[in-house]
Short mmCIF file of C-alpha atoms in Angstrom, two decimals:
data_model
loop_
_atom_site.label_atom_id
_atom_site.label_comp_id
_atom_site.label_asym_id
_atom_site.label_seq_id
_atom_site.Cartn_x
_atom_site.Cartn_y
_atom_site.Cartn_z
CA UNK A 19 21.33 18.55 25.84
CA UNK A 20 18.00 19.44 24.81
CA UNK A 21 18.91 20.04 21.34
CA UNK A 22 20.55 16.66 21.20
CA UNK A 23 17.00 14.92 22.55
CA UNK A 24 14.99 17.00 19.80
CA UNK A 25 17.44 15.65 16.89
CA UNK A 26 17.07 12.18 18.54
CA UNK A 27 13.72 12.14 18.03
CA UNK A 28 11.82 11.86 14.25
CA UNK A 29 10.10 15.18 13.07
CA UNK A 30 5.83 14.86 14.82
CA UNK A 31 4.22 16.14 11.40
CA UNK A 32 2.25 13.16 10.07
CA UNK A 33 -1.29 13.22 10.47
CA UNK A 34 -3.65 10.87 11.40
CA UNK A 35 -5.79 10.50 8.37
CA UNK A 36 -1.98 10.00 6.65
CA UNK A 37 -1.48 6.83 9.41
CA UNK A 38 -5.06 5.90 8.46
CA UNK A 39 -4.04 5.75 4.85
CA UNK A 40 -0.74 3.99 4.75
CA UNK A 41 -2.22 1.60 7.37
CA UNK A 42 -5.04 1.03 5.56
CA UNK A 43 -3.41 0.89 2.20
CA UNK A 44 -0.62 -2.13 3.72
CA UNK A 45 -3.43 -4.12 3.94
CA UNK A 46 -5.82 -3.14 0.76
CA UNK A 47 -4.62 -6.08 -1.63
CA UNK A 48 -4.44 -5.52 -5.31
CA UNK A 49 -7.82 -7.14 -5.54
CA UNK A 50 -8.29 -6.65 -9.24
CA UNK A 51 -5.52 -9.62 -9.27
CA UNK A 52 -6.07 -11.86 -6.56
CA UNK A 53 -9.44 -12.15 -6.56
CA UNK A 54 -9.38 -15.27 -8.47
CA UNK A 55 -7.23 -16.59 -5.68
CA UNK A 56 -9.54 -15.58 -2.76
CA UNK A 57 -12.46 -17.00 -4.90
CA UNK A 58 -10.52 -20.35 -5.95
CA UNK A 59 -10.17 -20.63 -1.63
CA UNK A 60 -14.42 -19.79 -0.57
CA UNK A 61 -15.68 -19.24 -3.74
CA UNK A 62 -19.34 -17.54 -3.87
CA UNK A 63 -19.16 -17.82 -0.06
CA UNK A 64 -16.25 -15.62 -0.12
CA UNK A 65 -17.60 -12.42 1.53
CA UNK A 66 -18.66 -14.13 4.25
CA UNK A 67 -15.27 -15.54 4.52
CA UNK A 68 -14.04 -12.21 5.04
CA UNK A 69 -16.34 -10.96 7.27
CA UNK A 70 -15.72 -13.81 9.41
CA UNK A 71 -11.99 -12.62 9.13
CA UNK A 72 -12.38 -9.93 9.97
CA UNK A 73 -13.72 -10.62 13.64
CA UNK A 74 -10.73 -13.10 14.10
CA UNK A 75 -8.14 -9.89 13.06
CA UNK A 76 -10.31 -7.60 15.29
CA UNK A 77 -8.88 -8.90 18.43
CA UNK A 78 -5.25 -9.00 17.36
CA UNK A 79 -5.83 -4.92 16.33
CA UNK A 80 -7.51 -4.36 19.68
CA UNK A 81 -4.09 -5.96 21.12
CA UNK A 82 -2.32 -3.29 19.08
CA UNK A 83 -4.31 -0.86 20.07
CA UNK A 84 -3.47 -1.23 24.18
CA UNK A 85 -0.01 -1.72 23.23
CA UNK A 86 1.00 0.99 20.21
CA UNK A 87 0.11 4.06 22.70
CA UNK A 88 2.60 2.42 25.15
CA UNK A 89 5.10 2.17 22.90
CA UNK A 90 4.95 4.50 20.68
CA UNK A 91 8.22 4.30 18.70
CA UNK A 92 9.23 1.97 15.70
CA UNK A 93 10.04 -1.53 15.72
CA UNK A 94 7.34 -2.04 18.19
CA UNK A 95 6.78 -5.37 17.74
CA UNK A 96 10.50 -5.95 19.28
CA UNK A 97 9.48 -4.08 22.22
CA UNK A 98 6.34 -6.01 22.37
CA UNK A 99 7.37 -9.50 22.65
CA UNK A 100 10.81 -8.65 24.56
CA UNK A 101 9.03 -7.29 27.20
CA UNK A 102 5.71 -9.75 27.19
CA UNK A 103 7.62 -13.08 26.56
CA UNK A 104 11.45 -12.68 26.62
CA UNK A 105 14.10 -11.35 24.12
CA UNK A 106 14.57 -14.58 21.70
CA UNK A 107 10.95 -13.96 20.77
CA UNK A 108 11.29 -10.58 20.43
CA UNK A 109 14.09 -11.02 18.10
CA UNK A 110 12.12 -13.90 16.31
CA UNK A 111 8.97 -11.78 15.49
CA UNK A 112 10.76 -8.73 14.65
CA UNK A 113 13.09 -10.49 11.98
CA UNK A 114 9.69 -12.80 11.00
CA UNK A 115 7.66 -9.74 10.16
CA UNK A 116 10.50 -7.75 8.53
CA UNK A 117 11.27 -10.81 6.00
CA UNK A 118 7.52 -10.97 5.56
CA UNK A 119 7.25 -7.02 4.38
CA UNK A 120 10.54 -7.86 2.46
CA UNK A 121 8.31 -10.38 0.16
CA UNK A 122 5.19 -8.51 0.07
CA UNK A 123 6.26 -5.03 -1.91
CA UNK A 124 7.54 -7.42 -4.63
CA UNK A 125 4.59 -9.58 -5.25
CA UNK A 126 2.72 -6.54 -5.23
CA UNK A 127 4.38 -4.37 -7.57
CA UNK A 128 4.42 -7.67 -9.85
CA UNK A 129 0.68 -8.06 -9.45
CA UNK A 130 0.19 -4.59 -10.69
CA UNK A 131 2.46 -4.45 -13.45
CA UNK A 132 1.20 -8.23 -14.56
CA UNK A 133 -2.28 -5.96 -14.55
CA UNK A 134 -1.02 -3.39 -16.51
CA UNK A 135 0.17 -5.72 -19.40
CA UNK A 136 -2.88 -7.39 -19.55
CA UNK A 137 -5.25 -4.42 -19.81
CA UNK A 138 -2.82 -2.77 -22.24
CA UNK A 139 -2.27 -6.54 -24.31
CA UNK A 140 1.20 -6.57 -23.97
CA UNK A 141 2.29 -10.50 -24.38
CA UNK A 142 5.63 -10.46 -22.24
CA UNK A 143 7.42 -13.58 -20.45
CA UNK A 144 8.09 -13.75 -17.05
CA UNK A 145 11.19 -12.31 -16.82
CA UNK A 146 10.31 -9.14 -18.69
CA UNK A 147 7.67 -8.79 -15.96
CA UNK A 148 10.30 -9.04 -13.21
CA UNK A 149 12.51 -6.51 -14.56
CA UNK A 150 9.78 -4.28 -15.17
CA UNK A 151 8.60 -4.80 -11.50
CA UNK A 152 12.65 -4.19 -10.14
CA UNK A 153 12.57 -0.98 -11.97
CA UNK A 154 9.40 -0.12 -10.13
CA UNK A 155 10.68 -1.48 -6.39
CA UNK A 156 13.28 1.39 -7.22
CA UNK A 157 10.93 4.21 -7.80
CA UNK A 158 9.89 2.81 -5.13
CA UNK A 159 12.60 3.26 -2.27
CA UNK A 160 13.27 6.49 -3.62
CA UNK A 161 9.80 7.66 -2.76
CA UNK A 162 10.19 6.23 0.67
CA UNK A 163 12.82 8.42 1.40
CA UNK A 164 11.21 11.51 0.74
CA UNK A 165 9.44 12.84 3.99
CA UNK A 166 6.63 10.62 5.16
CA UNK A 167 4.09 13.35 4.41
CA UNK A 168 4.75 12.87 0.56
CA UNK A 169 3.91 8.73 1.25
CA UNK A 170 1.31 9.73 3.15
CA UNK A 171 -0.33 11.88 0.77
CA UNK A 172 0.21 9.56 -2.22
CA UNK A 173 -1.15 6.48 -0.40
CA UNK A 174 -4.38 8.47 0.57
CA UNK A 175 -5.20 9.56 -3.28
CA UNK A 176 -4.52 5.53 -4.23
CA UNK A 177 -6.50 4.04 -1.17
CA UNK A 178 -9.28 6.56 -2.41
CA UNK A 179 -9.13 5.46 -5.83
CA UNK A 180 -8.73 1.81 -4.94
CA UNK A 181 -12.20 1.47 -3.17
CA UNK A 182 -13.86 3.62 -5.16
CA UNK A 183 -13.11 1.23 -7.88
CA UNK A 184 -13.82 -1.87 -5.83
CA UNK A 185 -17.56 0.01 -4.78
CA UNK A 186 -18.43 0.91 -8.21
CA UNK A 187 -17.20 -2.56 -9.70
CA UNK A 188 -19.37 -4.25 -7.26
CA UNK A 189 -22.68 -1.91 -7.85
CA UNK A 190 -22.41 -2.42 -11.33
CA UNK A 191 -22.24 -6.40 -11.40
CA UNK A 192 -25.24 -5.76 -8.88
CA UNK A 193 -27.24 -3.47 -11.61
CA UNK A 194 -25.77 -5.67 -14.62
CA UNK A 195 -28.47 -7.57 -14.92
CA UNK A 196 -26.52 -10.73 -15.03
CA UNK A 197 -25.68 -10.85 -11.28
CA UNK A 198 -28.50 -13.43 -9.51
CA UNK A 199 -28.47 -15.25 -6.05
CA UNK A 200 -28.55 -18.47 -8.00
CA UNK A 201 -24.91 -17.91 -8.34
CA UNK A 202 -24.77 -18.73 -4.47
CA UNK A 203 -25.81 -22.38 -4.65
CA UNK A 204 -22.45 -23.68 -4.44
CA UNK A 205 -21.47 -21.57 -1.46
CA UNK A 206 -19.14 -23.70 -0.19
CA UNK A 207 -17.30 -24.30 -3.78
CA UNK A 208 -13.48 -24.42 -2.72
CA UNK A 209 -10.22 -25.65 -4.64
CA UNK A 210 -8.65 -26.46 -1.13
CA UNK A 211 -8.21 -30.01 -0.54
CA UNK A 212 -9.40 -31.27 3.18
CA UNK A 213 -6.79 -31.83 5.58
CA UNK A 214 -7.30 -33.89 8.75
CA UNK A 215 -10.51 -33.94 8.43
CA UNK A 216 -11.13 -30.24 7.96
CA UNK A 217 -13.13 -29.13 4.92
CA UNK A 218 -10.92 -27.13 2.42
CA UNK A 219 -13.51 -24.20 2.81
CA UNK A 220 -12.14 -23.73 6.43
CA UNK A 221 -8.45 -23.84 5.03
CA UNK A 222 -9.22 -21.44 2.77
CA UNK A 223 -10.56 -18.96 4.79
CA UNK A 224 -7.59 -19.38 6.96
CA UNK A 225 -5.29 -18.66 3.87
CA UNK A 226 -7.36 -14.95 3.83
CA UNK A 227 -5.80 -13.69 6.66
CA UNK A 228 -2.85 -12.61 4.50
CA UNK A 229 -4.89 -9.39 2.75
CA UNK A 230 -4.67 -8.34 6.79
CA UNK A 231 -1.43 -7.91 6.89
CA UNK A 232 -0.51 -4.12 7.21
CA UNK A 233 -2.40 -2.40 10.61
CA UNK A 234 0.69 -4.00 12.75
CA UNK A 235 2.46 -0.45 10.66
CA UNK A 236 0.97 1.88 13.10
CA UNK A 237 3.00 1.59 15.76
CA UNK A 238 5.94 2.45 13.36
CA UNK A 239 4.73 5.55 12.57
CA UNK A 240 2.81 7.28 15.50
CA UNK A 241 6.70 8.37 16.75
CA UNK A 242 6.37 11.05 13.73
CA UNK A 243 2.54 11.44 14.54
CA UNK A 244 0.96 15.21 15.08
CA UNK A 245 -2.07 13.60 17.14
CA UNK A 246 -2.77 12.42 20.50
CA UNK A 247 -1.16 8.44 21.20
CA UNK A 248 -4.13 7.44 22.26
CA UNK A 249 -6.36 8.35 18.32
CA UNK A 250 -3.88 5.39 16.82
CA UNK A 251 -6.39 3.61 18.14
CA UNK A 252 -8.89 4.66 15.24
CA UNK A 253 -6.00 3.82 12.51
CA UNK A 254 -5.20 0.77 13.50
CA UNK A 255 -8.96 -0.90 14.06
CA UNK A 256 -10.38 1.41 11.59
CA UNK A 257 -7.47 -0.12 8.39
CA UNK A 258 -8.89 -3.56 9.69
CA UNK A 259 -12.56 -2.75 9.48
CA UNK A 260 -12.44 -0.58 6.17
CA UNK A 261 -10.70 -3.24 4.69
CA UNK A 262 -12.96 -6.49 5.89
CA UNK A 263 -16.13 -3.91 4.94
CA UNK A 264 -14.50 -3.65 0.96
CA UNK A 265 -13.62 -7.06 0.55
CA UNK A 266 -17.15 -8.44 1.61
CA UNK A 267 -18.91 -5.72 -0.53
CA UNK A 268 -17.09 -6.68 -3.45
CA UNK A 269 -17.43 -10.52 -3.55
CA UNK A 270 -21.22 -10.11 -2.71
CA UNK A 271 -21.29 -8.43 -6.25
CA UNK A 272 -18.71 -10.39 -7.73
CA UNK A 273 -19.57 -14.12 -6.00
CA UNK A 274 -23.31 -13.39 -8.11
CA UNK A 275 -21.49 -13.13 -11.34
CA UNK A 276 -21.60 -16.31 -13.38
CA UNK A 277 -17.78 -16.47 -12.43
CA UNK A 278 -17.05 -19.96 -11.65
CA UNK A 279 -16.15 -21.67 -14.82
CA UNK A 280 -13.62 -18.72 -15.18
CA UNK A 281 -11.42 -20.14 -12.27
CA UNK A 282 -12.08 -23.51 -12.82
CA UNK A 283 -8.91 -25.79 -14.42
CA UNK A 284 -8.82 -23.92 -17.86
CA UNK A 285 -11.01 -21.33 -16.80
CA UNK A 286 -9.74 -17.69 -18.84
CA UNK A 287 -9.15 -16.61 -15.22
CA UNK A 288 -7.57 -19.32 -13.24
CA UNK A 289 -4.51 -17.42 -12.70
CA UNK A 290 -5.73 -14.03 -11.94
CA UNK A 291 -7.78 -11.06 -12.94
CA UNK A 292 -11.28 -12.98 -12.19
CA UNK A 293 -13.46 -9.47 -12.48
CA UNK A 294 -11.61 -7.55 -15.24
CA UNK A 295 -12.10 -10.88 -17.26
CA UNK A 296 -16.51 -11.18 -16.16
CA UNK A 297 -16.18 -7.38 -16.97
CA UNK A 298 -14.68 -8.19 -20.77
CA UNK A 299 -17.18 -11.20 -21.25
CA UNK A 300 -19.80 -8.76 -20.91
CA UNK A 301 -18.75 -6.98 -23.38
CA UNK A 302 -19.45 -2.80 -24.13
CA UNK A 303 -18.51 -0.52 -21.55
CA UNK A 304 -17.22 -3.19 -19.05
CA UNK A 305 -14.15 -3.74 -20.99
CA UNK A 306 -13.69 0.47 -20.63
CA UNK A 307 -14.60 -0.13 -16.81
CA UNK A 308 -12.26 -3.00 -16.36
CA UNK A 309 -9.26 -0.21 -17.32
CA UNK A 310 -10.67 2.43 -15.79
CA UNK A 311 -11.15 0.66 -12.10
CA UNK A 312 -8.41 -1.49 -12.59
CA UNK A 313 -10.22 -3.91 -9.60
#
């Protein structure tokens, strides 16, 4: 009987700093694509958007946090709402969130691979770029079926590399010499239309609560975890503050970049790619940078 409990049970060898990682990683959007999006929604007030997002999420994770060491096996949020409201809910959310994580590996994979053609000038149509991207998503689901160590790892060297770009992007529009607090006049610039009688700055800032999307993960994968229930904790509010601390840091540099004519109707940017495109308007070593940090 005891051997049949032990091969009931998933294999305890992931580590926290791997939880940290993939946790953290769910929720680090592909910034150098989307950017022009999050600044279309709060423009140069954008960072201040996301801090402000931030301390909405935080409670939510702290809710995760009480609840993940409780139930520490996957499909938590199932357990969650069956038990706290009934089992129709449960069902709802759990089916909700799984047909939300079925969309997101998709537009992500076709954000990078959009970036990857443009860096490289590669003129492609649409269709090229969603084959391209399906070949990927397989890659893809073979890697997840390797041990969760070998995710783990992987996602730690990317999450590494990601802010590391995002930080050195942002210090050098600081140092570039073109980066001034005039740029902040029009805090409040938005492209979302009122509604009700609510500015479109406030809707937009309510649209970035999707690049949060990713701590609710932990409670997946502390059933394979080597380390105490109770350290989830750390990955789950740590992925939320990591993340809120990146995004603000880089629209403060990128929000004083002359960037708004770039997402404005016409604008070389209005689609996507707002800092790789200030970084190739400047010119020299910024279009080298732009490939190299891929922000």
């Amino acid at each position: 009987m005891n051997e049949g409990n032990e091969e009931s049970h998933l294999h305890k060898s992931l580590k926290l700093i791997y939880v940290y990682a993939i946790a953290t990683g769910a929720i680090f959007t592909f910034i150098g694509y989307w950017d022009s999006i999050f600044y279309e929604y709060c423009g140069p007030g954008t960072w201040l958007a996301f801090l402000l997002m931030t301390l909405m999420i935080l409670p939510i994770a702290f809710v995760y946090c009480e609840l993940a060491p409780m139930f520490p096996e996957a499909g938590g949020e199932l357990i969650y709402n069956t038990v706290g409201l009934n089992k129709h809910m449960g069902f709802l959310s759990a089916w909700l969130i799984m047909l939300a994580w079925i969309a997101v590996p998709p537009a992500a994979v076709m954000a990078i691979v959009q970036w990857l053609f443009h860096i490289f000038h590669i003129s492609s149509s649409f269709l090229v770029i969603e084959i391209v991207a399906g070949i990927a998503l397989i890659g893809y689901f073979f890697l997840s079926l390797q041990s969760v160590e070998v995710a783990g790892r992987i996602q730690l060297i990317m999450l590494i590399l990601a802010i590391g770009g995002c930080i050195a992007a942002s210090i050098g529009f600081m140092c570039s010499g073109y980066w001034s607090i005039d740029n902040f006049k029009n805090f409040f610039y938005t492209q979302a239309s009122p509604q009700l009688g609510i500015p479109g700055w406030i809707i937009g800032l309510a649209f970035l609560i999707t690049p949060f999307f990713g701590f609710e993960t932990v409670p997946q994968m502390i059933e394979e975890g080597d380390f105490p229930l109770k350290d989830s904790t750390k990955a789950i509010w740590g992925s939320v503050v990591t993340c809120g601390i990146i995004y603000s840091f880089y629209f403060i540099g990128l929000g004083g970049m002359p960037v708004q004519p770039l997402v404005e109707e016409g604008g070389a940017a209005s689609n996507g790619f707002l800092g790789i495109y200030m970084m190739e308007q400047l010119g020299g070593g910024w279009q080298t940078a732009s490939i190299l940090f891929g922000i």
